[in-house]
Amino acid sequence: MKITADLDLCQGHAVCQAEAPEFFDVPSRGTVEVLNRHPEPEAREAVERAVRYCPTQALMITEDD
Ligand code: SF4
């Protein structure tokens, strides 16, 4: 799996960081930084929560080929 973030949509709410801090870092002013774009399968649940609860739908999970 691969995480992608649309920085045009991100408004810095940091919900993603609250759900999965090992993968998302959000500065107090600014947009999300994805710390690791290729999470291990064990992390899928946390990353999926971050994607689901992002208020602007800025995050996406795609599957690797
Ligand atoms: S929750 Fe969504 S809008 Fe908020 S910082 Fe994360 S990606 Fe950006």
PDB file of C-alpha atoms and ligand atoms in Angstrom:
ATOM      1  CA  MET A   1       0.000   0.000   0.000  1.00  0.00           C
ATOM      2  CA  LYS A   2       1.020   3.565  -0.639  1.00  0.00           C
ATOM      3  CA  ILE A   3      -0.157   6.805   0.956  1.00  0.00           C
ATOM      4  CA  THR A   4      -0.678   9.881  -1.147  1.00  0.00           C
ATOM      5  CA  ALA A   5      -1.683  13.323   0.094  1.00  0.00           C
ATOM      6  CA  ASP A   6      -3.260  16.098  -1.938  1.00  0.00           C
ATOM      7  CA  LEU A   7      -1.711  19.212  -0.435  1.00  0.00           C
ATOM      8  CA  ASP A   8      -4.155  21.444  -2.294  1.00  0.00           C
ATOM      9  CA  LEU A   9      -6.937  19.887  -0.219  1.00  0.00           C
ATOM     10  CA  CYS A  10      -5.093  19.604   3.097  1.00  0.00           C
ATOM     11  CA  GLN A  11      -6.059  22.303   5.581  1.00  0.00           C
ATOM     12  CA  GLY A  12      -3.771  21.244   8.380  1.00  0.00           C
ATOM     13  CA  HIS A  13      -6.425  19.882  10.733  1.00  0.00           C
ATOM     14  CA  ALA A  14      -3.980  17.225  11.972  1.00  0.00           C
ATOM     15  CA  VAL A  15      -6.652  14.569  12.419  1.00  0.00           C
ATOM     16  CA  CYS A  16      -4.356  12.255  10.475  1.00  0.00           C
ATOM     17  CA  GLN A  17      -1.518  12.887  12.901  1.00  0.00           C
ATOM     18  CA  ALA A  18      -3.794  12.100  15.835  1.00  0.00           C
ATOM     19  CA  GLU A  19      -4.820   8.791  14.239  1.00  0.00           C
ATOM     20  CA  ALA A  20      -1.444   7.649  12.962  1.00  0.00           C
ATOM     21  CA  PRO A  21       1.415   9.824  14.260  1.00  0.00           C
ATOM     22  CA  GLU A  22       4.085   7.513  12.899  1.00  0.00           C
ATOM     23  CA  PHE A  23       2.953   8.319   9.360  1.00  0.00           C
ATOM     24  CA  PHE A  24       1.755  11.919   9.422  1.00  0.00           C
ATOM     25  CA  ASP A  25       3.336  15.061  10.762  1.00  0.00           C
ATOM     26  CA  VAL A  26       1.450  18.342  10.595  1.00  0.00           C
ATOM     27  CA  PRO A  27       3.190  21.577  11.585  1.00  0.00           C
ATOM     28  CA  SER A  28       1.164  24.144  13.547  1.00  0.00           C
ATOM     29  CA  ARG A  29       0.869  26.168  10.337  1.00  0.00           C
ATOM     30  CA  GLY A  30       1.075  24.265   7.122  1.00  0.00           C
ATOM     31  CA  THR A  31       0.123  21.046   5.441  1.00  0.00           C
ATOM     32  CA  VAL A  32       0.713  17.414   6.189  1.00  0.00           C
ATOM     33  CA  GLU A  33       4.025  15.700   5.677  1.00  0.00           C
ATOM     34  CA  VAL A  34       3.785  11.980   5.029  1.00  0.00           C
ATOM     35  CA  LEU A  35       6.637  10.464   7.025  1.00  0.00           C
ATOM     36  CA  ASN A  36       6.453   7.018   5.455  1.00  0.00           C
ATOM     37  CA  ARG A  37       4.577   6.500   2.201  1.00  0.00           C
ATOM     38  CA  HIS A  38       4.781   2.729   2.287  1.00  0.00           C
ATOM     39  CA  PRO A  39       3.378   1.434   5.577  1.00  0.00           C
ATOM     40  CA  GLU A  40       3.684  -2.182   6.589  1.00  0.00           C
ATOM     41  CA  PRO A  41       0.425  -4.188   6.426  1.00  0.00           C
ATOM     42  CA  GLU A  42       0.130  -4.121  10.238  1.00  0.00           C
ATOM     43  CA  ALA A  43      -0.296  -0.347  10.100  1.00  0.00           C
ATOM     44  CA  ARG A  44      -3.165  -0.458   7.629  1.00  0.00           C
ATOM     45  CA  GLU A  45      -5.926   0.047  10.200  1.00  0.00           C
ATOM     46  CA  ALA A  46      -4.404   3.201  11.651  1.00  0.00           C
ATOM     47  CA  VAL A  47      -3.692   4.636   8.220  1.00  0.00           C
ATOM     48  CA  GLU A  48      -7.214   3.814   7.050  1.00  0.00           C
ATOM     49  CA  ARG A  49      -8.628   5.658  10.050  1.00  0.00           C
ATOM     50  CA  ALA A  50      -6.536   8.700   9.185  1.00  0.00           C
ATOM     51  CA  VAL A  51      -7.799   8.599   5.599  1.00  0.00           C
ATOM     52  CA  ARG A  52     -11.420   8.142   6.696  1.00  0.00           C
ATOM     53  CA  TYR A  53     -11.424  10.935   9.258  1.00  0.00           C
ATOM     54  CA  CYS A  54      -9.523  13.545   7.284  1.00  0.00           C
ATOM     55  CA  PRO A  55     -12.133  16.306   7.009  1.00  0.00           C
ATOM     56  CA  THR A  56     -11.071  17.363   3.522  1.00  0.00           C
ATOM     57  CA  GLN A  57     -10.461  13.920   1.969  1.00  0.00           C
ATOM     58  CA  ALA A  58      -6.893  14.913   1.250  1.00  0.00           C
ATOM     59  CA  LEU A  59      -5.441  11.448   1.882  1.00  0.00           C
ATOM     60  CA  MET A  60      -5.611   8.363  -0.266  1.00  0.00           C
ATOM     61  CA  ILE A  61      -4.359   4.807  -0.063  1.00  0.00           C
ATOM     62  CA  THR A  62      -3.399   3.088  -3.286  1.00  0.00           C
ATOM     63  CA  GLU A  63      -2.200  -0.453  -3.669  1.00  0.00           C
ATOM     64  CA  ASP A  64       1.277  -1.218  -4.930  1.00  0.00           C
ATOM     65  CA  ASP A  65       1.478  -3.148  -8.183  1.00  0.00           C
TER      66      ASP A  65
HETATM   67  S1  SF4 B   1      -6.360  15.379   8.481  1.00  0.00           S
HETATM   68 FE1  SF4 B   1      -6.407  15.845   6.309  1.00  0.00          FE
HETATM   69  S2  SF4 B   1      -6.577  18.068   6.242  1.00  0.00           S
HETATM   70 FE2  SF4 B   1      -5.881  17.518   8.262  1.00  0.00          FE
HETATM   71  S3  SF4 B   1      -3.640  17.614   8.174  1.00  0.00           S
HETATM   72 FE3  SF4 B   1      -4.250  15.521   7.768  1.00  0.00          FE
HETATM   73  S4  SF4 B   1      -4.369  15.440   5.535  1.00  0.00           S
HETATM   74 FE4  SF4 B   1      -4.417  17.570   6.092  1.00  0.00          FE
END
